[in-house]
mmCIF file of C-alpha atoms in Angstrom:
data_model
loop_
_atom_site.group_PDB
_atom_site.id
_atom_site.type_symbol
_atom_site.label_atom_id
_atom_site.label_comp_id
_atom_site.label_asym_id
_atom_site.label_seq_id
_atom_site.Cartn_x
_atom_site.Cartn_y
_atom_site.Cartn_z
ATOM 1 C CA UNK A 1 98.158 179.480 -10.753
ATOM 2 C CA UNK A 2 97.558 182.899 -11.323
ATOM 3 C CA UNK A 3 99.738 185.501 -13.103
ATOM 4 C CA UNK A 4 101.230 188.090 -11.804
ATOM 5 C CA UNK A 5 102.046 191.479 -13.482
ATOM 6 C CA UNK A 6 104.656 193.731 -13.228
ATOM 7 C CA UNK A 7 104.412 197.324 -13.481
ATOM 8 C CA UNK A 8 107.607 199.444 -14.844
ATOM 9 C CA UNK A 9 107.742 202.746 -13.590
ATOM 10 C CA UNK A 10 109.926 204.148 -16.144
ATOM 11 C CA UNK A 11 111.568 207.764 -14.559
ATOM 12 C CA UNK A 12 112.884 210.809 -15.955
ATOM 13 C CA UNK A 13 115.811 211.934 -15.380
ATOM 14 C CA UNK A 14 116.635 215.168 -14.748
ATOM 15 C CA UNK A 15 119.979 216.646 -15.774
ATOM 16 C CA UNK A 16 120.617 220.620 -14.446
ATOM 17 C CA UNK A 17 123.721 221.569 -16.289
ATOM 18 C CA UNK A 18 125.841 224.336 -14.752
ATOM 19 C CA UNK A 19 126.078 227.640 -16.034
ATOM 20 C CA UNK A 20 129.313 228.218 -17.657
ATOM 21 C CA UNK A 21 130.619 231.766 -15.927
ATOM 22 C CA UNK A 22 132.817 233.860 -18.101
ATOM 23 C CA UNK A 23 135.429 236.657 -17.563
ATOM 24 C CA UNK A 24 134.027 239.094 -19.048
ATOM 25 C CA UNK A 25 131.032 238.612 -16.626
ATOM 26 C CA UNK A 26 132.981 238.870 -13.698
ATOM 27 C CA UNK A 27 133.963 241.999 -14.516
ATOM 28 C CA UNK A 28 132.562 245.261 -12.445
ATOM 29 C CA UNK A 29 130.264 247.611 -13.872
ATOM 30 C CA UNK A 30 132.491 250.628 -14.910
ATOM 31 C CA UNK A 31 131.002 253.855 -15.013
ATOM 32 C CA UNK A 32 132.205 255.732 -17.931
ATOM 33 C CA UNK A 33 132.192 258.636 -17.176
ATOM 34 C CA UNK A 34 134.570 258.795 -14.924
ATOM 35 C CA UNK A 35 137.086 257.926 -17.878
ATOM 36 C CA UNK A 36 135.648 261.423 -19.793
ATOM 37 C CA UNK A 37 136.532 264.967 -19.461
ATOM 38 C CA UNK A 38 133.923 266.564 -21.976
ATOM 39 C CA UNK A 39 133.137 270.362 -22.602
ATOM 40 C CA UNK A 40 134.520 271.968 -18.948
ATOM 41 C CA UNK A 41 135.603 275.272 -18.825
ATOM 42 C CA UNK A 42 138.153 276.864 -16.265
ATOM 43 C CA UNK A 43 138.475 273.854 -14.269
ATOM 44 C CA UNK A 44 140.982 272.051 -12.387
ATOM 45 C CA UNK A 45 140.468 268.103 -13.002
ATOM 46 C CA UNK A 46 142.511 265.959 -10.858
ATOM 47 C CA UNK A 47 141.970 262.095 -11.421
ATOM 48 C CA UNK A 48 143.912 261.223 -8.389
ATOM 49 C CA UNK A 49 146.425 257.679 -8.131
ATOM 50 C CA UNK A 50 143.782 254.629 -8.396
ATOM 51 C CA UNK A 51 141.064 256.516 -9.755
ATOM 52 C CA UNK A 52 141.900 255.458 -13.697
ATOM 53 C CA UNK A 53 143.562 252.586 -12.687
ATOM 54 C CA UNK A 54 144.625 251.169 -16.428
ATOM 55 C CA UNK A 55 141.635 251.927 -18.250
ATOM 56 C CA UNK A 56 140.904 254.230 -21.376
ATOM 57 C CA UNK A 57 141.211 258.146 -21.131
ATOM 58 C CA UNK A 58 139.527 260.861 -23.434
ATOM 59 C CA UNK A 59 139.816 264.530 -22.989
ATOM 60 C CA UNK A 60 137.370 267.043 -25.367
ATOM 61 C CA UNK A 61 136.278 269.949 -25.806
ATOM 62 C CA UNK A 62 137.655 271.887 -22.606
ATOM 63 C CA UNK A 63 138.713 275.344 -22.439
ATOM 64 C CA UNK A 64 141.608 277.117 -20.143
ATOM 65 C CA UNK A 65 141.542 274.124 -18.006
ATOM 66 C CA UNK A 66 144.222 272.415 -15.602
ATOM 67 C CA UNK A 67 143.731 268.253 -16.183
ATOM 68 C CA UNK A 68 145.955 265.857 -14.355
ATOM 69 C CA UNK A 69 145.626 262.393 -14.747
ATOM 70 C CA UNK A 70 147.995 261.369 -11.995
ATOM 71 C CA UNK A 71 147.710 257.330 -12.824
ATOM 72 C CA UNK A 72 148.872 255.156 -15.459
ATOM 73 C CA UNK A 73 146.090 254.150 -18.356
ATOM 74 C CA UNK A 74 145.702 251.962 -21.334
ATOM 75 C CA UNK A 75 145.837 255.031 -24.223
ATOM 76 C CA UNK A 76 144.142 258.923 -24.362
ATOM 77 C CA UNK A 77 143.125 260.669 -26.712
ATOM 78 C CA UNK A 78 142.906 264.886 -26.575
ATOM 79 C CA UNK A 79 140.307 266.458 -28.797
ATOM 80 C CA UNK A 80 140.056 270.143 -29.814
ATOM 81 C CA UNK A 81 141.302 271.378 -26.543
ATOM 82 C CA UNK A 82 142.914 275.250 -25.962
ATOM 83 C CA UNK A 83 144.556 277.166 -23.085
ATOM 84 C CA UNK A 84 145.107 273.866 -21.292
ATOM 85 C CA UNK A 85 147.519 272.379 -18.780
ATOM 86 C CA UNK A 86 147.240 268.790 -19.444
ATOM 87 C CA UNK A 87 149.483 266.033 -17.638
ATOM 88 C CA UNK A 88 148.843 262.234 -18.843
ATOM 89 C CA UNK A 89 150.360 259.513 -16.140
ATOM 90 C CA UNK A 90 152.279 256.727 -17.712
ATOM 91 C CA UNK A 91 150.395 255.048 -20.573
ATOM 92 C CA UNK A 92 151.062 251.829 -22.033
ATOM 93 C CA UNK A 93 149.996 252.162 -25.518
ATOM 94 C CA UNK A 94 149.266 255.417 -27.252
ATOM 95 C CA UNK A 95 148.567 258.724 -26.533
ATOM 96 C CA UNK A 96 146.752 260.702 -29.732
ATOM 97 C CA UNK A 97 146.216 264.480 -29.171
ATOM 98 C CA UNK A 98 143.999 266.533 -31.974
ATOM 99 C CA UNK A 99 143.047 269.840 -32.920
ATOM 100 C CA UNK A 100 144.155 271.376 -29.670
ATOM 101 C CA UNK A 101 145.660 274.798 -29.572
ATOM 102 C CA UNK A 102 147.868 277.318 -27.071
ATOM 103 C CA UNK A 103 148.066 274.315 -24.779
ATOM 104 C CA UNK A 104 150.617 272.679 -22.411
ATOM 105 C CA UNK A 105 150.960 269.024 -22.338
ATOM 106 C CA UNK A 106 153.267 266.567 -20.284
ATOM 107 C CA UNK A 107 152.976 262.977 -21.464
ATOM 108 C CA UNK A 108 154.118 259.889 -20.508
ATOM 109 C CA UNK A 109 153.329 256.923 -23.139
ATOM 110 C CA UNK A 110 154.541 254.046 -25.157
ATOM 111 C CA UNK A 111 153.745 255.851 -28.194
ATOM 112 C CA UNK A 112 152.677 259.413 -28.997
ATOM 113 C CA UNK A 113 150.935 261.101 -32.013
ATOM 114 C CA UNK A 114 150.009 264.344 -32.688
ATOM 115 C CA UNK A 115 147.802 266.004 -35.091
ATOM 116 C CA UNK A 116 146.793 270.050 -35.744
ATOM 117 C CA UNK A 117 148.319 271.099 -32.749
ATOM 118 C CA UNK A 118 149.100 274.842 -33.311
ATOM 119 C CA UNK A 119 151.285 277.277 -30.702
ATOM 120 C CA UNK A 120 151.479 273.976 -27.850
ATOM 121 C CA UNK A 121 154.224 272.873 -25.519
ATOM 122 C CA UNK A 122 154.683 268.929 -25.024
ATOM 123 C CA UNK A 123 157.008 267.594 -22.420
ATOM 124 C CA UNK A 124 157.347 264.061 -23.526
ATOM 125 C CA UNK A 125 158.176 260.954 -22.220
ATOM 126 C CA UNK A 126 157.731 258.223 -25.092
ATOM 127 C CA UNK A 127 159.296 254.752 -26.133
ATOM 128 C CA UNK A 128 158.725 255.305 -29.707
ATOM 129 C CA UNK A 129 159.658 258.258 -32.436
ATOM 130 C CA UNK A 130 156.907 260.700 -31.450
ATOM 131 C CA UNK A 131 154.576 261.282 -34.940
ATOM 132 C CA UNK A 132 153.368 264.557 -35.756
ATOM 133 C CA UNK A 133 151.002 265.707 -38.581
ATOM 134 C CA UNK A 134 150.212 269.776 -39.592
ATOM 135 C CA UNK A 135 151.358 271.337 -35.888
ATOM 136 C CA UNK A 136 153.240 274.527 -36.268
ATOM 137 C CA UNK A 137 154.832 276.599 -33.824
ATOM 138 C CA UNK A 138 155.077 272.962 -31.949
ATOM 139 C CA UNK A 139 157.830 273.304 -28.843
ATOM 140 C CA UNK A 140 159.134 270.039 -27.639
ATOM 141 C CA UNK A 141 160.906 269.175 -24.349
ATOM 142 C CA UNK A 142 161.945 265.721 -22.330
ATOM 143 C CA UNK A 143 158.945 265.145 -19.828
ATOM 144 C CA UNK A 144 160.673 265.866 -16.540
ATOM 145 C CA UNK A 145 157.876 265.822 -13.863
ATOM 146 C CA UNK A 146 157.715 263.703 -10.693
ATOM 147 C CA UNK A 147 155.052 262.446 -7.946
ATOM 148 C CA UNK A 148 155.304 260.072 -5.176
ATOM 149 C CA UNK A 149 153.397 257.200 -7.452
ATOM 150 C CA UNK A 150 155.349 257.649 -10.939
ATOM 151 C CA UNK A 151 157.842 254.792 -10.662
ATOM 152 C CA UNK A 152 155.624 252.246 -9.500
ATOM 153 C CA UNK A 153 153.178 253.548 -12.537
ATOM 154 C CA UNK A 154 156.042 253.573 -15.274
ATOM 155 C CA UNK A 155 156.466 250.149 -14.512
ATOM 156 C CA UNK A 156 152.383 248.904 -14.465
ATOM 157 C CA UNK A 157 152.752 250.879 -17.651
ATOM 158 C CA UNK A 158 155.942 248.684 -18.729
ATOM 159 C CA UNK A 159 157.908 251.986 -19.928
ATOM 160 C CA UNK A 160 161.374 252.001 -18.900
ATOM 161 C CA UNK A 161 163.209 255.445 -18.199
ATOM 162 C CA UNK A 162 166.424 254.299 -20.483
ATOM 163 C CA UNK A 163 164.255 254.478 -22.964
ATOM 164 C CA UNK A 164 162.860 258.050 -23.616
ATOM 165 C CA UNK A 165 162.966 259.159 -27.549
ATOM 166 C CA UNK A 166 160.797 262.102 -27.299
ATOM 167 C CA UNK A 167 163.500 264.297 -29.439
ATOM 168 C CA UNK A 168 163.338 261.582 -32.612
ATOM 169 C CA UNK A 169 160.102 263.246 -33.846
ATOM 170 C CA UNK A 170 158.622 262.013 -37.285
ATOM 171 C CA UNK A 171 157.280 264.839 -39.129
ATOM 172 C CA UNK A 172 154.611 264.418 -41.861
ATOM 173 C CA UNK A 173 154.495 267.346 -43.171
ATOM 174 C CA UNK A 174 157.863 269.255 -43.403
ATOM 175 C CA UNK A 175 156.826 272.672 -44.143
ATOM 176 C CA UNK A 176 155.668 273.061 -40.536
ATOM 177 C CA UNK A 177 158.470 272.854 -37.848
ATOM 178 C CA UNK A 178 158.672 272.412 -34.473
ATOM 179 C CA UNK A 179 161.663 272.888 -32.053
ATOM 180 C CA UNK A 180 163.183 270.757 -29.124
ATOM 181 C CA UNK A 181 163.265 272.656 -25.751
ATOM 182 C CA UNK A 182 165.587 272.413 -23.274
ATOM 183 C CA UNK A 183 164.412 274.682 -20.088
ATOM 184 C CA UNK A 184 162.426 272.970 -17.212
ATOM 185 C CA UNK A 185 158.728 273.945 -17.029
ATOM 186 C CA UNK A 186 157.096 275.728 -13.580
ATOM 187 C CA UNK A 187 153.736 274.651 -12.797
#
């Protein structure tokens, strides 16, 4: 008898492993600049409800300017600003304002600190003792502003309005004072 043979095909197999997807790469593409107010000069900046949205805030560099950032934000910071109307929406971490002078700020934030500020207003709304460094002639008042969108923002922002301690300033350096306000600002 004959013999037979048998052939083994031996086959490859083929794994295709999926892709893990991430967070982070779900995320939209978020134009930057749109969070950035750099180097304008006698301009009127409105960043209207929606447009900020949560996200980070910086202000430089601008000169006799009117800025309002009429949504709440994640923390701003205000750089070597003067003869400016600034408002800052609810924020729910910090606010830090720098080298700014003959300026007018109204804040709403978690936590507020202030450095080199020199002949500036701040109405201030802010959970936590408000901490200022080397900013004389500083004037002080309780943030006392209102838009159709602020309570629905104070609360994205978590801050609660039982809760305002703008007037509990710590001061770092004690040689330079600053004084609590009580009038209402016109704007």
């Amino acid at each position: 008898m004959g013999t037979t043979s048998s052939s083994t095909k031996k086959t490859k197999e083929i794994v295709v492993k999926e892709k893990k997807e991430y967070s982070w790469e779900k995320r939209k593409t978020v134009d930057r600049s749109n969070f950035i107010v750099s180097k304008k000069n006698e301009e009127t900046i409105i960043k209207a409800p929606g447009s900020l949205n949560g996200e980070q805030f910086c202000i430089e560099e601008c000169v006799d300017c009117k800025i309002y950032a009429l949504d709440h934000c994640t923390s701003v910071t205000i750089d070597q600003c003067s003869k400016c109307l600034i408002f800052i929406g609810p924020c729910d971490t910090s606010v830090f304002v720098r080298d700014c002078k003959d300026c007018i700020f109204m804040i709403a934030c978690q936590q507020f600190r202030a450095r080199n500020l020199a002949n500036c207003e701040l109405w201030l709304f802010s959970t936590t003792e408000p901490v200022l460094e080397v900013s004389p002639d500083l004037k002080i008042g309780c943030f006392n502003l209102t838009y159709p969108q602020l309570n629905d923002q104070l609360e994205k922002a978590k801050l609660s309005l039982w809760n305002n301690r703008y007037s509990e300033v710590h001061n770092f350096t004690l040689d330079y004072n600053y004084t609590i306000l009580s009038k209402k600002i016109q704007i």
